[in-house]
GROMACS .gro file of C-alpha atoms in nm:
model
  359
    1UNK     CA    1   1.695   1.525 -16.247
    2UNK     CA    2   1.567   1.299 -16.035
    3UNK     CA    3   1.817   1.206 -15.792
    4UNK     CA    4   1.913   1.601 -15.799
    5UNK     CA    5   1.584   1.699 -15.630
    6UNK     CA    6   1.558   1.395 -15.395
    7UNK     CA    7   1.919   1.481 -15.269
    8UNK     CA    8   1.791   1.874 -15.243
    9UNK     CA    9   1.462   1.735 -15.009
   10UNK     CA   10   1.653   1.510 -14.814
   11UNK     CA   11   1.952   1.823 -14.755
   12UNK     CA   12   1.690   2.015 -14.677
   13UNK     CA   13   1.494   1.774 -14.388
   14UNK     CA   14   1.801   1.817 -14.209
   15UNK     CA   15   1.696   2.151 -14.081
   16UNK     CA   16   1.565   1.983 -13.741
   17UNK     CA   17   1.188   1.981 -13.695
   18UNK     CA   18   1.096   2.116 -13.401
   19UNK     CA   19   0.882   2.006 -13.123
   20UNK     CA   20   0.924   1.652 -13.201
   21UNK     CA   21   0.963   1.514 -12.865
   22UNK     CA   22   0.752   1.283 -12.642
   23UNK     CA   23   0.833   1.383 -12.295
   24UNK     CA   24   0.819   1.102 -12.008
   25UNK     CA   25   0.623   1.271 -11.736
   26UNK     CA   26   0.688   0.980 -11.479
   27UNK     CA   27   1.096   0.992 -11.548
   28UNK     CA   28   1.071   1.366 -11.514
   29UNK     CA   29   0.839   1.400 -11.199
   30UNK     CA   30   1.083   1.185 -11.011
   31UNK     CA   31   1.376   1.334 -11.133
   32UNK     CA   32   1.261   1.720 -11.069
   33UNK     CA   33   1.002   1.660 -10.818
   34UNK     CA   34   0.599   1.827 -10.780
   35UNK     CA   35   0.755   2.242 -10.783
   36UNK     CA   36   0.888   2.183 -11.149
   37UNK     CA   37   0.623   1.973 -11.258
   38UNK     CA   38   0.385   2.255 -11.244
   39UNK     CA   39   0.523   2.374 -11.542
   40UNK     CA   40   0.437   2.060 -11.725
   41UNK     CA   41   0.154   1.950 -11.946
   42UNK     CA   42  -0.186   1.867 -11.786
   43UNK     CA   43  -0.317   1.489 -11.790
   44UNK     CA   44  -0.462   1.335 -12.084
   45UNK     CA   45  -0.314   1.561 -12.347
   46UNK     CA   46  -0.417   1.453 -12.702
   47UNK     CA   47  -0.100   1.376 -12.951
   48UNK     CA   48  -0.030   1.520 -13.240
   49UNK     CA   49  -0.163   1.283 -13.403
   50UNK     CA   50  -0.487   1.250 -13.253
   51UNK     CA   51  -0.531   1.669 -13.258
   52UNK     CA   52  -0.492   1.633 -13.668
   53UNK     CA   53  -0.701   1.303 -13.664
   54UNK     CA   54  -0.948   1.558 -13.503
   55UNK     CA   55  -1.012   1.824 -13.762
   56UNK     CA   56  -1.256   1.906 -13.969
   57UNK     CA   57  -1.184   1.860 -14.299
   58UNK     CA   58  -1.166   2.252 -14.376
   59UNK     CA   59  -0.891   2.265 -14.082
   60UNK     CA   60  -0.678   1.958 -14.268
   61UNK     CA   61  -0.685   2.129 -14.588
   62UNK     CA   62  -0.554   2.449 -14.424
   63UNK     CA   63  -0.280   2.206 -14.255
   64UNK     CA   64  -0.233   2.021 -14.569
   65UNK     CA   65  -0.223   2.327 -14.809
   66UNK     CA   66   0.066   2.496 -14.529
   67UNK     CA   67   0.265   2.123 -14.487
   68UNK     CA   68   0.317   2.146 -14.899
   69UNK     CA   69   0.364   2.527 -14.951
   70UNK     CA   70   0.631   2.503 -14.644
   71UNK     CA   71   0.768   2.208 -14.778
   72UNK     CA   72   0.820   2.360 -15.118
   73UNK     CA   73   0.922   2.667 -14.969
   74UNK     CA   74   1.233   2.535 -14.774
   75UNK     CA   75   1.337   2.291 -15.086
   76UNK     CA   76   1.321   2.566 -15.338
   77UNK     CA   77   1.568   2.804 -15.039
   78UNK     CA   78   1.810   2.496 -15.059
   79UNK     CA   79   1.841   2.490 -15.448
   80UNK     CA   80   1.903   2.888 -15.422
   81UNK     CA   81   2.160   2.832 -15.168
   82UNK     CA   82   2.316   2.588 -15.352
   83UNK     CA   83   2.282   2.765 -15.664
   84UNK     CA   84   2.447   3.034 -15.500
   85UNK     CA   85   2.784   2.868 -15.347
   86UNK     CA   86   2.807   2.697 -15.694
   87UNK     CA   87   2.856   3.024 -15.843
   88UNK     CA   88   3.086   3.175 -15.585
   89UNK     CA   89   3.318   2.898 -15.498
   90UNK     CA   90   3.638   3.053 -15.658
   91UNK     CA   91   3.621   3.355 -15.427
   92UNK     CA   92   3.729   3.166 -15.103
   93UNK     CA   93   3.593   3.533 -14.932
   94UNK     CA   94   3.297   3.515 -15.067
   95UNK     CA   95   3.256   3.187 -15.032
   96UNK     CA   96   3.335   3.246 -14.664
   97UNK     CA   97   3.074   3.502 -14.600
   98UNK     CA   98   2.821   3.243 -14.758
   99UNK     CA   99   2.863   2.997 -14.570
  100UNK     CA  100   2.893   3.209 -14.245
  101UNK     CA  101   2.549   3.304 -14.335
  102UNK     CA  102   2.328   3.077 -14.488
  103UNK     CA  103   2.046   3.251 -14.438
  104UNK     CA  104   1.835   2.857 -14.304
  105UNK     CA  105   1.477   2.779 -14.318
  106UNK     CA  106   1.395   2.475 -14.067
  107UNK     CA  107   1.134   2.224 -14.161
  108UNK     CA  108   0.886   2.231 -13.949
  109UNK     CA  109   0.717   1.955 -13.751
  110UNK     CA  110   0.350   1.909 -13.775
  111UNK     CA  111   0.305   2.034 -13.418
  112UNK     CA  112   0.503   2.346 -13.540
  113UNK     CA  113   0.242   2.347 -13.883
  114UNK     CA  114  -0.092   2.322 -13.697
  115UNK     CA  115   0.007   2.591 -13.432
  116UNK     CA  116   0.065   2.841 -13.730
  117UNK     CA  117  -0.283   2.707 -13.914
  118UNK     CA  118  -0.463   2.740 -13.511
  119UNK     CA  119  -0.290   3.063 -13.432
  120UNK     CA  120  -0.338   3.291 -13.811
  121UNK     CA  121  -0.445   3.624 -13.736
  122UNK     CA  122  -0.760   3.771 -13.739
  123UNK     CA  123  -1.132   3.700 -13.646
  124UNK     CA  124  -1.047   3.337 -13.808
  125UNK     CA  125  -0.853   3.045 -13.686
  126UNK     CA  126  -0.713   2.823 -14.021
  127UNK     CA  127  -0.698   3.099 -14.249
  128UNK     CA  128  -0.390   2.958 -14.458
  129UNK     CA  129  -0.315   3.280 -14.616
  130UNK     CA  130  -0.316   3.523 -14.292
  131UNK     CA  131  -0.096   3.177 -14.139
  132UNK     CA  132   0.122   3.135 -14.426
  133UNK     CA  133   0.219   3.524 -14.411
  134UNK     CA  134   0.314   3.436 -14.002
  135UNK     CA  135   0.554   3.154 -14.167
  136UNK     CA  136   0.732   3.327 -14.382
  137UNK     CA  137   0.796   3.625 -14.148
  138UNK     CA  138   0.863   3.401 -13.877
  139UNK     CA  139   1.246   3.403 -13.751
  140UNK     CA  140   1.209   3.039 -13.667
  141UNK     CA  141   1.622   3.006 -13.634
  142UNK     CA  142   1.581   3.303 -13.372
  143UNK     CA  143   1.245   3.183 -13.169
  144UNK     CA  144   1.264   2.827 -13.206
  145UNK     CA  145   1.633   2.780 -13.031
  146UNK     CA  146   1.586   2.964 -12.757
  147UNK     CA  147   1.690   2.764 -12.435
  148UNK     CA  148   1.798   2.819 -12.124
  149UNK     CA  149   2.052   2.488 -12.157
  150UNK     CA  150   2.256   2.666 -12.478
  151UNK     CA  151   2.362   3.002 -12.234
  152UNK     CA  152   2.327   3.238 -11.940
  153UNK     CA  153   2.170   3.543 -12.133
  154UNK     CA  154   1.799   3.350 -12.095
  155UNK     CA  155   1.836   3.241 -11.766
  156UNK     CA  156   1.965   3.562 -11.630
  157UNK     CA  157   1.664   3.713 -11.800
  158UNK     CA  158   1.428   3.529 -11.679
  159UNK     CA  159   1.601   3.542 -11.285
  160UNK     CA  160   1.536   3.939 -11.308
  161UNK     CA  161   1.187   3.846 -11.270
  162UNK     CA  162   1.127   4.104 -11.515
  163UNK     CA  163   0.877   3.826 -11.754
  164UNK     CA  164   0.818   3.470 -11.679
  165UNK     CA  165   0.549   3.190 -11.658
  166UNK     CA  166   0.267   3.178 -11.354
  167UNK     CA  167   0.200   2.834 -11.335
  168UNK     CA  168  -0.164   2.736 -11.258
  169UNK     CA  169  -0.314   3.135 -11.263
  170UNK     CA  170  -0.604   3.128 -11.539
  171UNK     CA  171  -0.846   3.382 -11.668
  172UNK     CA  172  -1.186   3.399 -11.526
  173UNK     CA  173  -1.370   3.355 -11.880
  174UNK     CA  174  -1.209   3.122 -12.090
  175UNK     CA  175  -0.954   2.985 -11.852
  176UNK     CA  176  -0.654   3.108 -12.052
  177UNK     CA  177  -0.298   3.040 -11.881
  178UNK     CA  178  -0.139   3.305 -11.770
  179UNK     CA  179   0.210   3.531 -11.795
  180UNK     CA  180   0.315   3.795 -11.629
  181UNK     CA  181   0.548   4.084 -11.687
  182UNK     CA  182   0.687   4.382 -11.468
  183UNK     CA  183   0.775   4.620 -11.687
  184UNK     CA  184   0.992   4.859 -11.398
  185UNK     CA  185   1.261   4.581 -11.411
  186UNK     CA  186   1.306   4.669 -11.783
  187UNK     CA  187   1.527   4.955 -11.867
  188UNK     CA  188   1.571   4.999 -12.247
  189UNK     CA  189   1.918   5.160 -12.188
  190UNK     CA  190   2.025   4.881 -11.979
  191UNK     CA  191   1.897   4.581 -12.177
  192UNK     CA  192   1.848   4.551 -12.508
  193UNK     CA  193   1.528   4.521 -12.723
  194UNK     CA  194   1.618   4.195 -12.874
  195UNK     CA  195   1.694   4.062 -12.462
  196UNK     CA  196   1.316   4.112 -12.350
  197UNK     CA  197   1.136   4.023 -12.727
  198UNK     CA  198   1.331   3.630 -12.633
  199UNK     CA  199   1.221   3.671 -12.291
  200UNK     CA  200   0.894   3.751 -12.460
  201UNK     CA  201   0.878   3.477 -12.725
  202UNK     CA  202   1.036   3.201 -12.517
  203UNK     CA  203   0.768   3.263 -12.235
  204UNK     CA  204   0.482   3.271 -12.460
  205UNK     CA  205   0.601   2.981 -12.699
  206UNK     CA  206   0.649   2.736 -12.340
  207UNK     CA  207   0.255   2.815 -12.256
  208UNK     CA  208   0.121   2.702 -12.615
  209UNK     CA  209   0.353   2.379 -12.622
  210UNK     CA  210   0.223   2.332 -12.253
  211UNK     CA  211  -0.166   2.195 -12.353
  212UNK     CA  212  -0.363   2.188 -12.671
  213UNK     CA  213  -0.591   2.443 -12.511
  214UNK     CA  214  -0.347   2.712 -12.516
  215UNK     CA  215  -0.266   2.676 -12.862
  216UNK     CA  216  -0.651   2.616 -12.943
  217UNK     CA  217  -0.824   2.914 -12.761
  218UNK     CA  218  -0.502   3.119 -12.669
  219UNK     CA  219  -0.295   3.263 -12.387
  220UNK     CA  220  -0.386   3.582 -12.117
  221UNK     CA  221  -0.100   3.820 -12.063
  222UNK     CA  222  -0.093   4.033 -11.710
  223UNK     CA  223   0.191   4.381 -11.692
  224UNK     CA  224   0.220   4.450 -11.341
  225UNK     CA  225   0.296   4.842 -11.374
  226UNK     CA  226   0.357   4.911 -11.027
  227UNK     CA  227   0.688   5.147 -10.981
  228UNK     CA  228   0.665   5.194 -11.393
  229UNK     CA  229   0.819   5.546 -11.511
  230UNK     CA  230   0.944   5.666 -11.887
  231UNK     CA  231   1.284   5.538 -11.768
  232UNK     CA  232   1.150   5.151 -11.881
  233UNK     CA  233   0.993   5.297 -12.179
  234UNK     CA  234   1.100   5.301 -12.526
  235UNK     CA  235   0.882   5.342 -12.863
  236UNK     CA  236   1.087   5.104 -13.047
  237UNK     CA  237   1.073   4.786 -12.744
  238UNK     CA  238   0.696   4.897 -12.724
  239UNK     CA  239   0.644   4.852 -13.088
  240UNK     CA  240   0.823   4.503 -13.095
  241UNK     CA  241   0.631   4.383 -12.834
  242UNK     CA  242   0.315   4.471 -12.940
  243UNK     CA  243   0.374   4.301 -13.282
  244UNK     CA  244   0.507   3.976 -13.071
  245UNK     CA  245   0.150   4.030 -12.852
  246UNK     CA  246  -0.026   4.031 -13.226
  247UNK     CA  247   0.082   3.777 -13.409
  248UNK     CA  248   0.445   3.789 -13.512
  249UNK     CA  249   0.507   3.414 -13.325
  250UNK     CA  250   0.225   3.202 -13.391
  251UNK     CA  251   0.041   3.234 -13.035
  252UNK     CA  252  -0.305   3.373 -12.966
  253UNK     CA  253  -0.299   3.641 -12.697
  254UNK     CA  254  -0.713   3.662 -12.570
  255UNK     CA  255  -0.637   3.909 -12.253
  256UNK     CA  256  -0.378   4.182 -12.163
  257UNK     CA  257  -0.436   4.347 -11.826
  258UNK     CA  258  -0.229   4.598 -11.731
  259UNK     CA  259  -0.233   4.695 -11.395
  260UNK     CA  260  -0.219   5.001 -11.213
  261UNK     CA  261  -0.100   5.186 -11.454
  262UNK     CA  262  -0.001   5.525 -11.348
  263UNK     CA  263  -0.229   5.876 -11.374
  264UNK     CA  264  -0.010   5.948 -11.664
  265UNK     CA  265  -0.031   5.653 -11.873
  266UNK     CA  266  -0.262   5.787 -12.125
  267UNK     CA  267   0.061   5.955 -12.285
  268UNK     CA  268   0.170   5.601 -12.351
  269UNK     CA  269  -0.143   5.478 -12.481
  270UNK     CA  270  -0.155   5.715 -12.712
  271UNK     CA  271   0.151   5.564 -12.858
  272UNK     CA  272   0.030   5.183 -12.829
  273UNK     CA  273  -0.340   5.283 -12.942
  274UNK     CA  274  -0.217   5.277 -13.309
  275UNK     CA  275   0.040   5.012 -13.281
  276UNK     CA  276  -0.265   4.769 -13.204
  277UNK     CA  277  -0.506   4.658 -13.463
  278UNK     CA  278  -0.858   4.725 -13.354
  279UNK     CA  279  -1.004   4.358 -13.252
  280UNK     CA  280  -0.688   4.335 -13.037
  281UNK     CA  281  -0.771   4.616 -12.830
  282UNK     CA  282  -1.093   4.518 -12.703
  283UNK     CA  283  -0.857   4.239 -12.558
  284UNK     CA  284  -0.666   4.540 -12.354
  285UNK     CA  285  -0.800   4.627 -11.998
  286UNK     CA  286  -0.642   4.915 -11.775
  287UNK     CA  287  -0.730   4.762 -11.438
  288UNK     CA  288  -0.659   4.854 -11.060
  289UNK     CA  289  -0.501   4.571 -10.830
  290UNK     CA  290  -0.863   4.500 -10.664
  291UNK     CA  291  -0.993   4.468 -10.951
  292UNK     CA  292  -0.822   4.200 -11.079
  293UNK     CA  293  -1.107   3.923 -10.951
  294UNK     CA  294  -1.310   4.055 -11.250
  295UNK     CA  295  -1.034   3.902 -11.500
  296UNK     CA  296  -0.882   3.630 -11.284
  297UNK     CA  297  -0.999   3.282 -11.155
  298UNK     CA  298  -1.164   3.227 -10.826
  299UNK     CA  299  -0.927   3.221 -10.552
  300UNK     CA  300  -0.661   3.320 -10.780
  301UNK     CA  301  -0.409   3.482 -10.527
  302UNK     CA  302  -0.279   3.158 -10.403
  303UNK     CA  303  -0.119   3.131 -10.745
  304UNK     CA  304  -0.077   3.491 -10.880
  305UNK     CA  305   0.338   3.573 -10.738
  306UNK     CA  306   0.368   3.769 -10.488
  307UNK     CA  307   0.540   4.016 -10.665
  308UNK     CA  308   0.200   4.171 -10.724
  309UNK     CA  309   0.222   4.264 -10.362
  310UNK     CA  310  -0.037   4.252 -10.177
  311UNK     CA  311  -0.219   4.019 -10.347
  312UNK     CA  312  -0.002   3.749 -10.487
  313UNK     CA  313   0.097   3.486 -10.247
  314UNK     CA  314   0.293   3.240 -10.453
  315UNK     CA  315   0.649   3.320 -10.392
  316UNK     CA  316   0.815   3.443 -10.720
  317UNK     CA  317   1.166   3.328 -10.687
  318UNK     CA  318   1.088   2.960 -10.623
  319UNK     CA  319   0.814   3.006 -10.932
  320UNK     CA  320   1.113   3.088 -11.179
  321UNK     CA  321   1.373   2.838 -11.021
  322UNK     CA  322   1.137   2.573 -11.094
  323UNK     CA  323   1.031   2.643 -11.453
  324UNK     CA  324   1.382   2.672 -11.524
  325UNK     CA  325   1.477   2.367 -11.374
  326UNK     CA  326   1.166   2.203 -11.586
  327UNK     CA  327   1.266   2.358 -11.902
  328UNK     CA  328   1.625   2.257 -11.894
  329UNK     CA  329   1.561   1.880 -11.820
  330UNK     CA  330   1.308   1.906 -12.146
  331UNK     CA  331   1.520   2.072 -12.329
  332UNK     CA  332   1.807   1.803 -12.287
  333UNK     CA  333   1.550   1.573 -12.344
  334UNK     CA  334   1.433   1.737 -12.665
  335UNK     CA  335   1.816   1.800 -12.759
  336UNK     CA  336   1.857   1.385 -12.758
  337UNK     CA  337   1.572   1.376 -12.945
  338UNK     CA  338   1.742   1.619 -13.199
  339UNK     CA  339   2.037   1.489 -13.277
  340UNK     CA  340   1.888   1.146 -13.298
  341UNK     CA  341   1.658   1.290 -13.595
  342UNK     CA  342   1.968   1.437 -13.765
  343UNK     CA  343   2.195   1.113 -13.750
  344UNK     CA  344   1.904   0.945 -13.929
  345UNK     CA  345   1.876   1.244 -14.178
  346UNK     CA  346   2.260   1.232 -14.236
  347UNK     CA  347   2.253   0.837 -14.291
  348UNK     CA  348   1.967   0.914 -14.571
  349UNK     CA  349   2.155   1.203 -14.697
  350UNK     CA  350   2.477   0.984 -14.714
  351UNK     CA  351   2.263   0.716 -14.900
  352UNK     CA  352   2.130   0.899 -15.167
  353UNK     CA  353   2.520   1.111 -15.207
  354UNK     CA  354   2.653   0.736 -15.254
  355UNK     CA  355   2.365   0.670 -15.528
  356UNK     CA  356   2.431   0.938 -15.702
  357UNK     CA  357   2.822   0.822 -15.756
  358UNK     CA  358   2.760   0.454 -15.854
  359UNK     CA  359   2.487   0.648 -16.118
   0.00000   0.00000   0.00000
């Protein structure tokens, strides 16, 4: 019984943790040079380590209690699994369609654990049973490997300049980083749902792994809706985005401006009003261009693109060129790191396949 459920927990660590990287900021500054590096973290960022070191001890018993439920979680889904091709091995079909789809649940990394315990909905931050719910909706397999080193669907989504990263534009209260999205470049019979929610979740996921702040005290979202008509408008994309905004990826969003929206927009918000759960609304603010100084940081126009025209000056293509080019030299970093964790998983998993044998 023993070596069964150590050979289960060690099958099941395989599932690679995520975010366990240590990037070299010197190797990657002079490989990418300074337009990139905007994109990466700030000085004197805190490890992991340190951050958990750091909490009070009602914030480690929310990590601790969400490390073991997850852990327990994702060993009880691998004796189901197994369970499952045990009893379906004769039928090669069957056995076929299993395997095809085998319905994973990755282990996360601490980083991964204490975002979900920082980021649990509601009025409170470390509420492990608001976070837990977050967890086990989570698509993890979905979010988690999105990259724009593993295909062209990403990139190409994020060249349309439709939703990307603003690199050093903050909030005036709070100094949240910023996104920003414009929604005219989105047409829900062009581009499917599923197309802008990655765009979405990818953009939002590379701000809280950016700083400790972001993940701490959250992330401001701007929707540029110059040119915007009921052509880029569809109930269902609005509804999946709003959950995303909300909640459904472990990510705190403290500001949404949308800007000029047009004299018919209250149509539309009649249809998001109920889609948004009341606290999150106060966070909504239906802003002209000028009046953007209110929200933003001083001087924030030097770094706001300048596809807010007319008040952006930061030129938007050279913006996304370089975060790509910074996110695919991490993400080949973090890749290495990868498969370096799963050759030492295998060699474990190997070693406790031959103990079983000689038992």
């Amino acid at each position: 019984m023993t070596t069964t459920t150590t050979t289960t927990t060690t099958t099941a660590a395989t599932l690679l943790p995520i975010d366990a990287v240590s990037l070299d900021l010197t190797a990657l500054s002079q490989q990418l040079g300074a337009g990139p590096m905007r994109f990466a973290p700030p000085a004197g960022e805190r490890t992991i380590e340190e951050q958990i070191a750091a909490l009070t001890p009602a914030e480690k018993q929310c990590f601790d209690t969400l490390k073991e439920k997850w852990q327990a979680h994702v060993v009880q889904h691998a004796q189901q699994q197994d369970d499952k091709k045990t009893k379906k091995n004769k039928n090669k079909k069957t056995q076929h369609d299993e395997e095809s789809k085998p319905g994973v649940i990755m282990m996360y990394s601490d980083a991964m654990i204490l975002r979900f315990a920082r980021c649990s909905p509601g009025v409170q931050k470390f509420n492990p049973k608001t976070a837990w719910s977050v967890m086990k909706k989570f698509d993890a397999t979905r979010y988690l490997n999105l990259r724009v080193t593993t295909g062209d669907l990403l990139e190409a989504q994020l060249r349309s300049q439709t939703l990307f990263c603003v690199p050093g534009l903050q909030s005036k209260d709070g100094g949240h980083d910023v996104f920003y999205m414009r929604p005219s470049r989105y047409v829900p019979s062009e581009t499917s749902t599923q197309t802008i929610i990655d765009n979405l979740a990818y953009c939002m996921q590379c701000l809280v792994e950016r700083s400790e702040k972001a993940c701490v005290e959250g992330i401001a979202f701007l929707a540029n809706l110059t040119d915007w008509t009921m052509h880029n408008f569809s109930v269902n994309y609005c509804w999946e985005f709003m959950k995303m905004l909300q909640g459904r990826t472990p990510v705190r969003v403290r500001l949404f401006l949308i800007v000029n929206p047009p004299a018919w927009f209250g149509v539309i918000w009649k249809i998001m009003k109920p889609m948004l759960a009341a606290d999150f609304r106060k966070k909504v603010h239906m802003i002209s261009a000028d009046q953007l100084s209110d929200f933003l940081m001083p001087n924030f126009e030097a770094v706001l693109c300048d596809d807010m025209t007319g008040v952006g000056q930061a030129n938007t293509k050279e913006m996304i060129d370089d975060f790509i080019a910074y996110r695919k030299a991490i993400e080949e970093q973090k890749e290495k790191e990868m498969m370096m964790i799963k050759d030492e998983a295998n060699k474990e998993t190997d070693s406790c396949h031959e103990a079983e044998v000689k038992a």
